[in-house]
Short mmCIF file of C-alpha atoms and ligand atoms in Angstrom, two decimals:
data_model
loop_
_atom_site.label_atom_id
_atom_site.label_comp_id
_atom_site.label_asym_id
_atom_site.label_seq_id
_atom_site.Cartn_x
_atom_site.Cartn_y
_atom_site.Cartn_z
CA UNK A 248 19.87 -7.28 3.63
CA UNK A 249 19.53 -5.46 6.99
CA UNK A 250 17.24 -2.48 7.74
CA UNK A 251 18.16 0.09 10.99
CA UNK A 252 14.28 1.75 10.46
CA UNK A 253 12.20 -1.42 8.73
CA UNK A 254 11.47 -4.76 10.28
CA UNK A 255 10.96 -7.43 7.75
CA UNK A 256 9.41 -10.99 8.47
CA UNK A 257 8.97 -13.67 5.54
CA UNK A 258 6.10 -16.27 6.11
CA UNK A 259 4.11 -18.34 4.49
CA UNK A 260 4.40 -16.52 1.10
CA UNK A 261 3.78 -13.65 2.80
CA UNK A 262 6.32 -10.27 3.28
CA UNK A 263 5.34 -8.27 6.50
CA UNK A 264 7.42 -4.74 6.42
CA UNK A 265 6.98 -2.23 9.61
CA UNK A 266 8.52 0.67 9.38
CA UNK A 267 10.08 0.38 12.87
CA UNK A 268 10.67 4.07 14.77
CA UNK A 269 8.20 3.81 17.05
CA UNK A 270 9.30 6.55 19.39
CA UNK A 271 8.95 9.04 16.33
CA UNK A 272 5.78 7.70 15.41
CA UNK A 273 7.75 6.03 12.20
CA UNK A 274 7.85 9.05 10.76
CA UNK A 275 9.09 8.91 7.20
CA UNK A 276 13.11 10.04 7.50
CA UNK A 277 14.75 10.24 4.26
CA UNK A 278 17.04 7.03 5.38
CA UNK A 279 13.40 4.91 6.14
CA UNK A 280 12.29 6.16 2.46
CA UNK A 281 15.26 4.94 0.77
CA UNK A 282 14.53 1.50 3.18
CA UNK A 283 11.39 1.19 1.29
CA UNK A 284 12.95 2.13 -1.43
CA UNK A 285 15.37 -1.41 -1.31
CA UNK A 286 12.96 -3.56 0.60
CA UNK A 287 10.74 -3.41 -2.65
CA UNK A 288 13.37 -4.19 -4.77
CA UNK A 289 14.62 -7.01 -2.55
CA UNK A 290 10.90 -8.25 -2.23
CA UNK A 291 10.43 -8.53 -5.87
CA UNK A 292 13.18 -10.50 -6.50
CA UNK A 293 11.95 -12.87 -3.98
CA UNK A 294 10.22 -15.99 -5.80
CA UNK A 295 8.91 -16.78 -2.06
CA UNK A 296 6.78 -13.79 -1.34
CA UNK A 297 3.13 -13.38 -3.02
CA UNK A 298 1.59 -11.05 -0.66
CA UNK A 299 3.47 -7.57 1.01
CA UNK A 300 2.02 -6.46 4.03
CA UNK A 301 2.72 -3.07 5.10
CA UNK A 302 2.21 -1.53 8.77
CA UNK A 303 3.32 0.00 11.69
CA UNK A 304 5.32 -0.60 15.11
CA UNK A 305 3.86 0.08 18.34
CA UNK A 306 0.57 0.84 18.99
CA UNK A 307 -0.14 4.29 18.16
CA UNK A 308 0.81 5.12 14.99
CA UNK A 309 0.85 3.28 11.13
CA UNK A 310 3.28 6.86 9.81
CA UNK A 311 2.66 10.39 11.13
CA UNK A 312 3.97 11.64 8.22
CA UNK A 313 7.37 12.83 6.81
CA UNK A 314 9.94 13.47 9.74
CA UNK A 315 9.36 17.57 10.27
CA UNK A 316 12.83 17.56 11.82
CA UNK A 317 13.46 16.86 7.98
CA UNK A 318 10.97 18.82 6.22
CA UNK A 319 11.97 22.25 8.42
CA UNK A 320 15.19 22.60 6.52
CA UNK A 321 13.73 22.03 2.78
CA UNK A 322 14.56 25.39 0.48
CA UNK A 323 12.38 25.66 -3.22
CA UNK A 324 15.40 23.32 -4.73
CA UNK A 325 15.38 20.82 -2.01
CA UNK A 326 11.97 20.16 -1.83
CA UNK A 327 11.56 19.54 -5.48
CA UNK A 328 14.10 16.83 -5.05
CA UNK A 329 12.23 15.34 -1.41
CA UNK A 330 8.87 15.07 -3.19
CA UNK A 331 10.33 13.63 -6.25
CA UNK A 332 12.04 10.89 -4.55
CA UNK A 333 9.40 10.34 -2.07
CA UNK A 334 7.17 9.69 -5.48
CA UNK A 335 9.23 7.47 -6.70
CA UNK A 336 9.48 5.35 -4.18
CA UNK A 337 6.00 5.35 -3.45
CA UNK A 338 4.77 5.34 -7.50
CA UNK A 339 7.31 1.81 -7.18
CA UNK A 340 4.77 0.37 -4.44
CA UNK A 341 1.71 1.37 -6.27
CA UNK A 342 3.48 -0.13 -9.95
CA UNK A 343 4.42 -3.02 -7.80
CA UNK A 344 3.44 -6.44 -8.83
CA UNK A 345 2.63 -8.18 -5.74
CA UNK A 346 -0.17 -7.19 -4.37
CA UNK A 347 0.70 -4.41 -1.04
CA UNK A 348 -1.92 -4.30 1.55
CA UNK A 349 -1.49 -1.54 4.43
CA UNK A 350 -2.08 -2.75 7.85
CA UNK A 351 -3.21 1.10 9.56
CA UNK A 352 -2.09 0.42 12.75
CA UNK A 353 -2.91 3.98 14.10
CA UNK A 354 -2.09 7.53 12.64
CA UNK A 355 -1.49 7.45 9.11
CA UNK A 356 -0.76 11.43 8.69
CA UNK A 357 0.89 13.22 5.70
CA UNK A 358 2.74 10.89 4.09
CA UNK A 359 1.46 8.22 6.15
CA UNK A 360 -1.80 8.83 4.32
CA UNK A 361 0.04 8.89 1.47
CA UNK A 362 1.90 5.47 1.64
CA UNK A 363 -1.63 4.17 2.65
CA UNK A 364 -2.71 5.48 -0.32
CA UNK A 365 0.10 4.17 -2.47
CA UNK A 366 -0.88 0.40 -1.60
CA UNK A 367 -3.51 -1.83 -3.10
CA UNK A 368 -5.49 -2.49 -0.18
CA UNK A 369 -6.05 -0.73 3.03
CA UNK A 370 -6.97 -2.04 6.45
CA UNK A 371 -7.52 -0.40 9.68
CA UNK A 372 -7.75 -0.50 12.85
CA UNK A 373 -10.01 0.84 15.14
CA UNK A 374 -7.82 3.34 16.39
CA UNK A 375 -6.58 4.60 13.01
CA UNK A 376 -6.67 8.21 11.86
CA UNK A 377 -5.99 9.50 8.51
CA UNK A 378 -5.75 12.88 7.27
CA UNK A 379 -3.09 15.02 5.24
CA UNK A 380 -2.45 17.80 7.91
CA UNK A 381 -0.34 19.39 5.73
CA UNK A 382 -2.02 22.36 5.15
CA UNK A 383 -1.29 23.13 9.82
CA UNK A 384 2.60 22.92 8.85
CA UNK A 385 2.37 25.69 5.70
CA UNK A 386 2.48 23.24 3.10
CA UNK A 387 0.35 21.05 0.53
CA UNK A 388 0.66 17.06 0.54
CA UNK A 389 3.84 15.78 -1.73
CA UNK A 390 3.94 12.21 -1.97
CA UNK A 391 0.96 11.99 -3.96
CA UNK A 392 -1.48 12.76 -1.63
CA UNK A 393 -3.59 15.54 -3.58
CA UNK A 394 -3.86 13.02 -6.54
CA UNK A 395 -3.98 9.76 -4.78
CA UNK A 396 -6.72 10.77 -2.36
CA UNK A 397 -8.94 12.51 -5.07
CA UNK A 398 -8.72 9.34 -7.04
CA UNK A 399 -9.78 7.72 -3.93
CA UNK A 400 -12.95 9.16 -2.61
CA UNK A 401 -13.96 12.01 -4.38
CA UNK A 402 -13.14 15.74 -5.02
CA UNK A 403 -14.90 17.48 -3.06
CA UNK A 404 -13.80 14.73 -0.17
CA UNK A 405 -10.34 14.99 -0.36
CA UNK A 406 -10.25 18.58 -0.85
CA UNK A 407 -12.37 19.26 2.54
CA UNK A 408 -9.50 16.67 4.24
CA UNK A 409 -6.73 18.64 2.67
CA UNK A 410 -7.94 22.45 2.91
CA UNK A 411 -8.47 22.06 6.45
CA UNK A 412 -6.27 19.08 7.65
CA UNK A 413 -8.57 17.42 9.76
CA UNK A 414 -8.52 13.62 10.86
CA UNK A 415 -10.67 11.21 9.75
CA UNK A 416 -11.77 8.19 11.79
CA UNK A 417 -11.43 4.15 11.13
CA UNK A 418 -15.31 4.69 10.97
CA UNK A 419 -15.24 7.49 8.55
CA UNK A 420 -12.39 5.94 6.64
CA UNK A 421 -14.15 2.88 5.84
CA UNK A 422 -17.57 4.80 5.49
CA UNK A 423 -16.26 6.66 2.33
CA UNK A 424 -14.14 3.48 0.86
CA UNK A 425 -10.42 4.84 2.23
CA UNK A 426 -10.12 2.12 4.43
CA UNK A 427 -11.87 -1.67 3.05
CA UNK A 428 -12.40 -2.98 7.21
CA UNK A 429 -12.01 -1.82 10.36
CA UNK A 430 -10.59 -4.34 12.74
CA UNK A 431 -9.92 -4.31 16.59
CA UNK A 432 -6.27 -3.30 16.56
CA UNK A 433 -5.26 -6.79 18.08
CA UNK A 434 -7.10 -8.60 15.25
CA UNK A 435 -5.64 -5.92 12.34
CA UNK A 436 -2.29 -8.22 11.18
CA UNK A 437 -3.66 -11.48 11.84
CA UNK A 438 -6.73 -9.88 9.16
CA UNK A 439 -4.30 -8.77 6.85
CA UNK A 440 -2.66 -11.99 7.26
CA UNK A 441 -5.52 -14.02 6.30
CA UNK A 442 -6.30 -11.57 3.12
CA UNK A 443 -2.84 -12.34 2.07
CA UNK A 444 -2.80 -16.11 2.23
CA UNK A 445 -6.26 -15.73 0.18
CA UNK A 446 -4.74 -13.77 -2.11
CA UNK A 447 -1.38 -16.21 -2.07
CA UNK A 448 -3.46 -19.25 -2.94
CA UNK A 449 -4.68 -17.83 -6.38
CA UNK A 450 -2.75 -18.04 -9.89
CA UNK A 451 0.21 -15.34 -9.28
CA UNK A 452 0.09 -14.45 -12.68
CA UNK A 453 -3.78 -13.83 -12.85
CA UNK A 454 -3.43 -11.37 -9.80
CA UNK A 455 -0.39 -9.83 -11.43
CA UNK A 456 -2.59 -8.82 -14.34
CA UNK A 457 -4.88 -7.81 -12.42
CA UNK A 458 -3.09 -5.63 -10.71
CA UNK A 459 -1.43 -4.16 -13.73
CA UNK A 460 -5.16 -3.78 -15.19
CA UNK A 461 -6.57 -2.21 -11.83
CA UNK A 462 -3.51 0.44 -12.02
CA UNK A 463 -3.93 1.41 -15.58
CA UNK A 464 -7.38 2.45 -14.52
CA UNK A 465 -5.74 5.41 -12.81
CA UNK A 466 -4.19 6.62 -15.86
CA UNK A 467 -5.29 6.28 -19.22
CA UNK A 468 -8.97 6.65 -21.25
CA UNK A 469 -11.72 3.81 -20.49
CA UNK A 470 -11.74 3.34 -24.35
CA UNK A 471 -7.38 2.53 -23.78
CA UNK A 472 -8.03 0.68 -20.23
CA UNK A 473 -10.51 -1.82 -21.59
CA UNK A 474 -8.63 -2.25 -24.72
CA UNK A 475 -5.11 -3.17 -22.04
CA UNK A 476 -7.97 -5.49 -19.91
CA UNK A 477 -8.70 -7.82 -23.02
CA UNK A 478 -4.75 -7.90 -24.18
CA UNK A 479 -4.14 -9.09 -20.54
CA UNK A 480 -7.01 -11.39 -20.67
CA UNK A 481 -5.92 -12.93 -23.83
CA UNK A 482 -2.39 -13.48 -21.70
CA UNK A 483 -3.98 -14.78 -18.81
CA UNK A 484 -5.68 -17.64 -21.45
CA UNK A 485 -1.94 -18.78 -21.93
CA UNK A 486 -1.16 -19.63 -19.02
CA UNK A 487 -0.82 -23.15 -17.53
CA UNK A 488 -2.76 -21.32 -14.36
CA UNK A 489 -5.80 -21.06 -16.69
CA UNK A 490 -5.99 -24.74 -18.23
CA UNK A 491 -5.53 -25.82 -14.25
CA UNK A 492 -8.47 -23.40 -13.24
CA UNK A 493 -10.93 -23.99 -15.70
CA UNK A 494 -10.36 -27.79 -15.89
CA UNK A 495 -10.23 -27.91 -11.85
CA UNK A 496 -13.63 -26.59 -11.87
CA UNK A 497 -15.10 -28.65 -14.51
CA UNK A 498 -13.33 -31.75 -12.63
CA UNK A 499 -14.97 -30.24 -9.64
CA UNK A 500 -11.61 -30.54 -7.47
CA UNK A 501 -9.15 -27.45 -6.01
CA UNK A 502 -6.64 -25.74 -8.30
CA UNK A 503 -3.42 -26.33 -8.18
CA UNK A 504 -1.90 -23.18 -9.48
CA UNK A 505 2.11 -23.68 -10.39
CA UNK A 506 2.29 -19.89 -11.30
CA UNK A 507 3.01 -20.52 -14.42
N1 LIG B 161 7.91 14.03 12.22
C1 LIG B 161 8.81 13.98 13.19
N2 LIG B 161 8.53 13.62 14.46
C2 LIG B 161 7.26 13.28 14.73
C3 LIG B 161 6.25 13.31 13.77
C4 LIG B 161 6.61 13.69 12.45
N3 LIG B 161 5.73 13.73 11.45
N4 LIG B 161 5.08 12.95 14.34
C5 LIG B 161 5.36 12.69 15.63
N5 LIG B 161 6.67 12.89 15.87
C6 LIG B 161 7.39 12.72 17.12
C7 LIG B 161 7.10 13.85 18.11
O1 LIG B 161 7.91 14.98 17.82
C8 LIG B 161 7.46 13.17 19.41
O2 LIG B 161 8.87 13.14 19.52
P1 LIG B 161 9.59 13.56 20.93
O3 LIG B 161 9.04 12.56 21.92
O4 LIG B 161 11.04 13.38 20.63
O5 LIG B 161 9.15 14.95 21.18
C9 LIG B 161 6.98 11.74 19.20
O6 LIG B 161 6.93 11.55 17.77
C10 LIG B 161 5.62 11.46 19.77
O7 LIG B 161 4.71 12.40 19.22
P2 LIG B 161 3.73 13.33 20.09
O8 LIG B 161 3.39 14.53 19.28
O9 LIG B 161 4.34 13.56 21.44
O10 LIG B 161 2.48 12.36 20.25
P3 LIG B 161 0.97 12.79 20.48
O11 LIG B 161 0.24 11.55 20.80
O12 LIG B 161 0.89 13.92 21.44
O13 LIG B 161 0.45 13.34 19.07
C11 LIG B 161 0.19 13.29 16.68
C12 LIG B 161 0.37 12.47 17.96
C13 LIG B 161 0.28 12.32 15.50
C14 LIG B 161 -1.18 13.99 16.66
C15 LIG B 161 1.30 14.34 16.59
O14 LIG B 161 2.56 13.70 16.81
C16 LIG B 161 1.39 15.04 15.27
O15 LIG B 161 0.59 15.91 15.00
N6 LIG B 161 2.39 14.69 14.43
C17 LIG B 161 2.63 15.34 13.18
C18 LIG B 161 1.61 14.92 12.15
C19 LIG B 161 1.83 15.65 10.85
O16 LIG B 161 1.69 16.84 10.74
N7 LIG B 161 2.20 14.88 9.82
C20 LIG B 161 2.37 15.38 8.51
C21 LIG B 161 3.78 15.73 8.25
S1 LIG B 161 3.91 16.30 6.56
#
């Protein structure tokens, strides 16, 4: 499948997707959302990638948000519909079984914040900034951003970011746990690169469950989320992955994980 606003390069297990519109700051354009929107379809289907990695082009910026060319025409009933789909998409890369690691190559602003948010992993650069200015443009976040962001960090974090719309640092980023490292920019893929081909080399199905597990977290009771943790334990104890684990230990030699 080809993309006009997404860039997508297969290697070594490992899907790398930048949102390519680099002269808009790859804004998010309702065309680059339904993009995402199929490259996560077509990336699931494909037995050959493990890892998604999820960044930028150019420079400057990872997203500066939705396109405001876009957003300056929404009415009550429209809007409804752009945050709703804009959800969706983005619920489908948080749901998604593979793990998704953002790459913050730069501004990640509004719903750039927001898609950061939506993956499993962030990194940054040292040039990154993210904030949800939304508040500057008469509006509140709407791809998840008041939820995602409180879940995050804290309360009384996100709503100081979101009630006055101010940036926050690579430093600050990692300093309260939004970003996991700060890299120099020209180190940032070949980082996320490396976390991926860790993460590749594992039992797929063990960091499938655990991704499912780590998700659940986010929406139901402890009492149901522990309850889901030892159901998906039990599965993972079926697998051929765990004989192969546990009996490459004892044998004191590497795993060789079939997936299966
Ligand atoms: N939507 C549409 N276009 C955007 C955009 C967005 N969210 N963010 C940047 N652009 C465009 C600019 O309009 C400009 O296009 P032009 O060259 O055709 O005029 C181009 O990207 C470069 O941006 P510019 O503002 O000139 O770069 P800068 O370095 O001076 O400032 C930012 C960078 C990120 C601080 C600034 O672009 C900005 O504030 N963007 C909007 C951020 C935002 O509010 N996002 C949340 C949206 S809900």
């Amino acid at each position: 499948m080809s993309y006009q606003n997404l860039l997508l390069d297969i290697k070594d297990k490992i899907a790398t997707v930048t949102i390519n519109r680099p002269d808009k700051l790859n804004a998010l354009n309702a065309a680059t959302i339904s993009e995402l929107d199929a490259v996560f379809d077509q990336l699931k289907d494909d037995e050959n990638v493990y890892v998604v990695i999820l960044t930028g082009s150019g420079e400057k910026a990872f997203v500066a948000g939705a396109d405001i060319s876009e957003l300056n025409k929404l009415d009550t009933i429209s809007a409804k519909e752009f945050a709703d789909r804009g959800q969706a998409v983005f619920n489908k890369i948080q749901n998604f079984d593979k793990p998704v690691i953002a790459a913050v190559n730069g501004f990640a602003l509004g719903g750039g914040c927001e898609l950061a948010l939506a993956c499993h992993i962030r990194l940054a650069s040292d040039n990154a900034k993210f904030g949800q200015p939304e508040v500057n443009l008469g509006i509140i976040p709407g791809y998840g951003g008041t939820q995602r962001l409180t879940r995050l960090v804290n309360s009384g974090r996100a709503a100081e970011y979101i009630l006055t719309g101010d940036m926050i640092d690579a430093k600050e980023a990692f300093r309260i746990g939004l970003a996991n490292h700060v890299y120099p920019q020209a180190e940032l893929l070949e980082k996320a690169m490396e976390m991926g081909k860790k993460i590749a080399g594992k039992g797929q199905q063990a960091i499938r469950l655990s991704l499912k597990a780590i998700n659940a977290a986010n929406e139901v009771s402890l009492r149901d989320g522990l309850k889901l943790e030892a159901s998906l334990f039990a599965l993972c104890c079926g697998t051929e992955d765990f004989k192969e684990g546990t009996s490459a230990f004892l044998e004191k030699r590497k795993p060789d994980f079939k997936n299966r």
